[in-house]
Coordinates of C-alpha atoms and ligand atoms in Angstrom, one line a residue:
X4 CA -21.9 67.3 173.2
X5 CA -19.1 67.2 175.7
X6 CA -17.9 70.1 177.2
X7 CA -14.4 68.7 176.4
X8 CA -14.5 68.8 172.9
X9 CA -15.9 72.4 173.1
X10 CA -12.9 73.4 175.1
X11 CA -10.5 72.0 172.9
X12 CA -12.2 73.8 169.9
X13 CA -11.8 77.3 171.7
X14 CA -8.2 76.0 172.6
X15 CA -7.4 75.8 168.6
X16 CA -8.4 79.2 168.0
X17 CA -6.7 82.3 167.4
X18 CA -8.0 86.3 168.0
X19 CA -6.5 87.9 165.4
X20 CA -8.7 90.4 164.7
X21 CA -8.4 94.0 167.3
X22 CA -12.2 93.9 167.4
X23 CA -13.3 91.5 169.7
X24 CA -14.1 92.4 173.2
X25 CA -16.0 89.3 174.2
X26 CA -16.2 85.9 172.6
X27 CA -15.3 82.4 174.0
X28 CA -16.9 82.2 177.1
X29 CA -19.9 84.5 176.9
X30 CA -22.9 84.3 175.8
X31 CA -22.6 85.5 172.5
X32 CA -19.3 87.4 171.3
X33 CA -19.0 91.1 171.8
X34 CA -17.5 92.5 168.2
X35 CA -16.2 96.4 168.1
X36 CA -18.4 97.1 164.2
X37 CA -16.9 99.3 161.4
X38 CA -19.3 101.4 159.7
X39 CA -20.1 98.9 157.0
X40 CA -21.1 95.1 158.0
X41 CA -20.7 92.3 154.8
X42 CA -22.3 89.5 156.1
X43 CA -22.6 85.9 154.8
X44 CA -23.4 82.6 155.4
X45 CA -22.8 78.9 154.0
X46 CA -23.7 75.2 154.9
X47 CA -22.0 72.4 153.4
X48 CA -23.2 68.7 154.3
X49 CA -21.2 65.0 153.4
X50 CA -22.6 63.3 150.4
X51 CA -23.8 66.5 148.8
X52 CA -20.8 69.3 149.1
X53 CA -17.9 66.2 149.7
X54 CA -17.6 62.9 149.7
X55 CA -17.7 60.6 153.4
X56 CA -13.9 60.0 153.5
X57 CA -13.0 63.8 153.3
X58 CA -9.9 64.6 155.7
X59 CA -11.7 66.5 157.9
X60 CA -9.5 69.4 157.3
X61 CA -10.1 69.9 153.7
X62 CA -13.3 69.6 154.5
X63 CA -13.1 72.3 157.3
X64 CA -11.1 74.4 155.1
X65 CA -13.5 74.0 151.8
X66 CA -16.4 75.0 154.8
X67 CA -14.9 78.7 155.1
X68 CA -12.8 79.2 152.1
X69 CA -16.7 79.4 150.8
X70 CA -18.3 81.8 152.9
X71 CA -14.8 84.3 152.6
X72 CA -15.3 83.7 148.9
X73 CA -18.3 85.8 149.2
X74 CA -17.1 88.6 151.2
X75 CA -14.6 88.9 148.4
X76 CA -16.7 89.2 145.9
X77 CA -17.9 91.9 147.8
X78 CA -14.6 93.8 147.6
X79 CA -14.7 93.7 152.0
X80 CA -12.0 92.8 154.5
X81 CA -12.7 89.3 156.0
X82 CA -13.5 89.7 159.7
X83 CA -14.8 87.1 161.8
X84 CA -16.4 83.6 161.0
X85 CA -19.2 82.0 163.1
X86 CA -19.0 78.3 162.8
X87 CA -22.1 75.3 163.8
X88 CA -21.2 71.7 163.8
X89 CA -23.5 69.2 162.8
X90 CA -21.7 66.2 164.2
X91 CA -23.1 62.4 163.2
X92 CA -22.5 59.9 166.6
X93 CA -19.0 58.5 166.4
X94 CA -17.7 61.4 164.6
X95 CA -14.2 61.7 165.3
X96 CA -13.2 64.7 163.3
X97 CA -14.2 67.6 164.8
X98 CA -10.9 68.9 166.3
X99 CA -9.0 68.6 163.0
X100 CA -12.1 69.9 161.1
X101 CA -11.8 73.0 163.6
X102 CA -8.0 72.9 162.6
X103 CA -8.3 73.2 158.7
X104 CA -10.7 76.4 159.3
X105 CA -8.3 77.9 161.3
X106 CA -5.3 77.1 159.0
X107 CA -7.0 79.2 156.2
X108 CA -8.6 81.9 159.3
X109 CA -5.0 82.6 160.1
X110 CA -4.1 83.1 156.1
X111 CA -7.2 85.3 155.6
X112 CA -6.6 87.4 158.8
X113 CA -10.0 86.1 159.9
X114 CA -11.0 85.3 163.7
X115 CA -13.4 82.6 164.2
X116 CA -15.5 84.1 167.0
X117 CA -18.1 81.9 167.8
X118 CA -20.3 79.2 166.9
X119 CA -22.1 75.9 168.1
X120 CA -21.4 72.2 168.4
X121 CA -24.6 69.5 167.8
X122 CA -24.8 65.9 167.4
X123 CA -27.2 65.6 164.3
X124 CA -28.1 62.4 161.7
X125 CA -25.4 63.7 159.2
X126 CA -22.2 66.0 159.2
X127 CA -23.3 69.5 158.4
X128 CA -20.6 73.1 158.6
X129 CA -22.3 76.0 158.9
X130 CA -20.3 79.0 158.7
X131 CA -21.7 82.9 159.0
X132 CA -18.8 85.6 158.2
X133 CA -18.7 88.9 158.4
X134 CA -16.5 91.0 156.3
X135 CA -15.9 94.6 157.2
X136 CA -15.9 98.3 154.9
X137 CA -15.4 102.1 156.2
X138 CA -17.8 103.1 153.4
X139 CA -20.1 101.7 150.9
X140 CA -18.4 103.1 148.1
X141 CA -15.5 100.6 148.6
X142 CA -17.7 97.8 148.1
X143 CA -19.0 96.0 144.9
X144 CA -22.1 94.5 143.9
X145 CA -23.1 92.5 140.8
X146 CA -25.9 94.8 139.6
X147 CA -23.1 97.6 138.4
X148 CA -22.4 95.9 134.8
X149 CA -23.1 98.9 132.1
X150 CA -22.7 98.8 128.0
X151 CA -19.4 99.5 127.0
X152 CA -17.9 97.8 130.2
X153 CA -15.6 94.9 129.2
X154 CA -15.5 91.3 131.2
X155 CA -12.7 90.2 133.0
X156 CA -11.9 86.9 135.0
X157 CA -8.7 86.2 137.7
X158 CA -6.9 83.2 137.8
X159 CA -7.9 80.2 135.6
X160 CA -10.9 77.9 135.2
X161 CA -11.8 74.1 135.5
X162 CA -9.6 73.0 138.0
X163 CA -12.1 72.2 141.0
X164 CA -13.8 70.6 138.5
X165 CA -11.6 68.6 136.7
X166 CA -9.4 67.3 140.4
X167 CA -13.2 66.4 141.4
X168 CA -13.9 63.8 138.7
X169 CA -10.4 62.7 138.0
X170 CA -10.6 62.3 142.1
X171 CA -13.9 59.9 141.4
X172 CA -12.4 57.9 138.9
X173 CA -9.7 57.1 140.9
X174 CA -7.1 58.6 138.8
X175 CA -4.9 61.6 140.1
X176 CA -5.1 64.8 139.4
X177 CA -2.6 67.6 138.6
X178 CA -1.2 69.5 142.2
X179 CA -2.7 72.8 141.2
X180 CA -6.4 71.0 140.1
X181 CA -6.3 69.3 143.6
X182 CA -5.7 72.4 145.2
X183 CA -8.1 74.2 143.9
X184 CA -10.7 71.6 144.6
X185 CA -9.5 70.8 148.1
X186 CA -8.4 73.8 150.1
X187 CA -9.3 76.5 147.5
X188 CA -8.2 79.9 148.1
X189 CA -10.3 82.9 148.6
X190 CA -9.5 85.8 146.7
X191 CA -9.4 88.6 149.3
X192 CA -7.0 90.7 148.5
X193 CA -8.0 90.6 144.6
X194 CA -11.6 91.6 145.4
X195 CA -11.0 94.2 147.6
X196 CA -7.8 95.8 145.6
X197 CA -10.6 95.5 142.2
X198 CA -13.3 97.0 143.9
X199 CA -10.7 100.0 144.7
X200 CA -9.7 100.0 141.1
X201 CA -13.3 100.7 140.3
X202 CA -15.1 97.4 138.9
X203 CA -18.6 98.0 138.2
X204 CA -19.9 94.6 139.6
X205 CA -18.2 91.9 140.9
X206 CA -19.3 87.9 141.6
X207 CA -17.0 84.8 142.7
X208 CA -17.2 82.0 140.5
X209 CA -18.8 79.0 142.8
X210 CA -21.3 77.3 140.3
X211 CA -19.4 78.0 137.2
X212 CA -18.7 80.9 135.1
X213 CA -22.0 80.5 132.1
X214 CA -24.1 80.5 135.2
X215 CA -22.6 82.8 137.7
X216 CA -22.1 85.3 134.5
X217 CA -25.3 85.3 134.2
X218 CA -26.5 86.3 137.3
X219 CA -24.3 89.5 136.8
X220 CA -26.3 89.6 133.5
X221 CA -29.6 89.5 135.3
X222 CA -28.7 91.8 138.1
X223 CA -27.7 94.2 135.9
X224 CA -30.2 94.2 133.3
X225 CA -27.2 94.0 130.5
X226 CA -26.2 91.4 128.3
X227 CA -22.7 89.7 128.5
X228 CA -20.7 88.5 126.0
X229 CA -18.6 86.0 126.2
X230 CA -15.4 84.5 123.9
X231 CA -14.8 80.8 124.7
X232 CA -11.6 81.1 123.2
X233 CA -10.2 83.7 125.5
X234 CA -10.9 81.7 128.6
X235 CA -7.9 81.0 130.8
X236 CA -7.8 77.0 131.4
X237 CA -6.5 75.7 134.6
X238 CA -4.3 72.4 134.8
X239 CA -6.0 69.2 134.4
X240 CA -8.6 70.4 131.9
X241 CA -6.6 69.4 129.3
X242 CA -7.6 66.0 130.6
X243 CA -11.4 65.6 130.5
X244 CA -12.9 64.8 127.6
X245 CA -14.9 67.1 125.0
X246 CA -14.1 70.6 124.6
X247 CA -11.9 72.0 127.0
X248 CA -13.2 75.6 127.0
X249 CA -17.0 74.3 127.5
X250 CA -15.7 72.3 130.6
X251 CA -13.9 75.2 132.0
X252 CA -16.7 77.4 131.3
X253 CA -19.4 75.4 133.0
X254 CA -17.0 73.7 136.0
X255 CA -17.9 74.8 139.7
X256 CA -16.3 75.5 143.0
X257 CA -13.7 77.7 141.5
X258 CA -13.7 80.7 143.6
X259 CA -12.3 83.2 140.8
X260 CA -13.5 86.4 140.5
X261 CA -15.3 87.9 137.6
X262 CA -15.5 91.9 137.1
X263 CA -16.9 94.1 134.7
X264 CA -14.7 97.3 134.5
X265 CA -15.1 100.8 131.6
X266 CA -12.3 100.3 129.6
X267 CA -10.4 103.7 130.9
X268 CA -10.5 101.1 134.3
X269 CA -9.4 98.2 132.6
X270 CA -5.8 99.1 133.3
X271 CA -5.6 100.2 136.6
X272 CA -8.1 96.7 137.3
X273 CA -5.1 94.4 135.7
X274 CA -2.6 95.7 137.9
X275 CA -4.6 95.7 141.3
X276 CA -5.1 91.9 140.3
X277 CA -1.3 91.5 139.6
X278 CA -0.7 93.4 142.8
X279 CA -2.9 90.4 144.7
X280 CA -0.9 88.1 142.8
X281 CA -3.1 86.5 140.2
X282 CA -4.0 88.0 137.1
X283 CA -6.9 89.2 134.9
X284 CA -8.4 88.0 131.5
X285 CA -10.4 90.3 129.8
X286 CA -12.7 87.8 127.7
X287 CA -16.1 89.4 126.7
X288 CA -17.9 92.8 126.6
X289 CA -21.5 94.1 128.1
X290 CA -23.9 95.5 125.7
X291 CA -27.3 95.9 126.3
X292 CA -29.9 93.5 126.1
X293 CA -30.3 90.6 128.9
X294 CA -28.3 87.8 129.9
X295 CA -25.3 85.8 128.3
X296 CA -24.1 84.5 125.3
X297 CA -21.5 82.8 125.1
X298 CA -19.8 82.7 121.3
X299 CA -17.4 80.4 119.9
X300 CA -14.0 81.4 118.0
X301 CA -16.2 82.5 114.7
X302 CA -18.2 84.9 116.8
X303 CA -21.1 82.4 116.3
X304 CA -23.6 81.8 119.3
X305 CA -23.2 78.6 121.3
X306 CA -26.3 77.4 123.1
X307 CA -27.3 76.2 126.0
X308 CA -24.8 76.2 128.7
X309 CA -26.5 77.2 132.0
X310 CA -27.1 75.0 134.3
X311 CA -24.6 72.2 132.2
X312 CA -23.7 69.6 134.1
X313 CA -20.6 67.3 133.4
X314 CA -20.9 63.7 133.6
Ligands
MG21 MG1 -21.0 84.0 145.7

């Protein structure tokens, strides 16, 4: 790969975290550590995570807003990114790939601090981050979920989704849907100001909330209950066809948060959310048994909906 692409790279980016001693230019990047280390990592390739056509910045963007989903689920402060290209001959859109990370970096008070440039068969992002705690307490997990505990979700649901077929069929979607599916939003500052509020487990919605629910479920050894009817909807659900709550419920690439919180928490966990400027939905209960179950507006069971994928 040429060494002038490389420097134009380290010419987009930005220190902004304090920490770094070393990074461009070294060997490897020198990082000053706080007591607690969140790390993370994510690879997204074209014809499987987005579509050839992508403006490279979305799909820069998309690349990271992943990885800092995680280390918000994880109630920790984003801290520095790690980033290898995968880059097909001919690629031109490295540079403004680069860009798009850094736009959301400089949002998230990230620092992308290293990484590596290939040329490779197909266009791959890899992105490693760390996120950063004083002490292990502050941090959530999804194995915390207890009987008695209530289910809450920020934001709304669907949206990704929905922009991504609407999108495919050539029709446009709603400004907020596209949003969310293009250059969606990490929720830092909501998963670390829930964590504080005490959540008992935490988990960002990227495959959909029946199956990401139900990892909580499994991690915790609980059983979640879910009301389909209480599920906030996000803009352009309203347009897919079938039932809107089952699309909402099963859509990925969301990147809300879902907690689990004793009610005598459930309170102080609204207004941290409100604080971070979204808002929570309290929509279900844990009891105890294992796994989820979803129930319709009679209180009746509906089956099936892990692993549901739309048309
Ligand atoms: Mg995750």
């Amino acid at each position: 790969v040429e060494r002038s692409l490389i420097h134009a790279i380290e010419e987009v980016l930005t220190d902004r975290s304090g920490r770094i001693s070393r990074w461009t230019g070294d060997d490897a990047s020198v990082v000053r550590s706080r007591p607690f280390a969140v790390t993370s990592i994510d690879s997204v390739a074209q014809d499987v995570h987005f579509r050839a056509g992508t403006p490279p910045r979305d799909v820069g963007w998309r690349a990271l807003a992943t990885a800092l989903s995680d280390i918000a689920a994880m109630g920790a402060e984003a801290g520095e990114a790690y980033v290898s290209l995968a880059l097909p001959a001919g690629y031109e859109g490295a540079l403004e790939l680069v860009e798009g990370m850094e736009e959301l970096a400089g949002r998230c008070g990230a620092t992308i601090a290293g990484g590596d440039v290939i040329r490779a068969p197909a266009l791959v992002v890899t992105v490693a981050v760390t996120g950063w705690a004083d002490a292990e307490e502050e941090l959530a997990g999804r194995d915390g979920a207890r009987p008695g505990d209530l289910v809450g979700v920020t934001g709304a649901l669907g949206g990704s989704e929905a922009a991504r077929l609407l999108v495919e069929r050539g029709a446009e979607p709603p400004p907020d849907a596209l949003r969310r599916h293009l250059r969606p939003e990490p929720l830092l500052a909501a998963g670390r100001a829930l964590a504080a509020a005490g959540v008992t487990s935490m988990i960002d919605l990227s495959d959909g909330l029946a199956t990401d629910a139900a990892h909580v479920a499994a991690r915790s050894g609980a059983e979640l209950r879910l009301r389909l009817a209480d599920l906030p909807l996000a803009a352009g659900v309203d347009l897919m066809a079938g039932d809107p709550r089952v699309f909402a419920a099963t859509g990925g690439d969301d990147y809300e948060l879902l907690v689990t919180a004793p009610p005598e928490r459930v309170e102080d966990a609204s207004r941290a959310a409100e604080a971070a400027g979204t808002t929570l939905t309290w929509l279900g209960d844990v009891t105890v048994g294992l796994g989820l179950v979803l129930l319709d507006e009679n209180g009746d069971q509906v089956p099936g909906l892990e692993g549901y994928e739309h048309a």
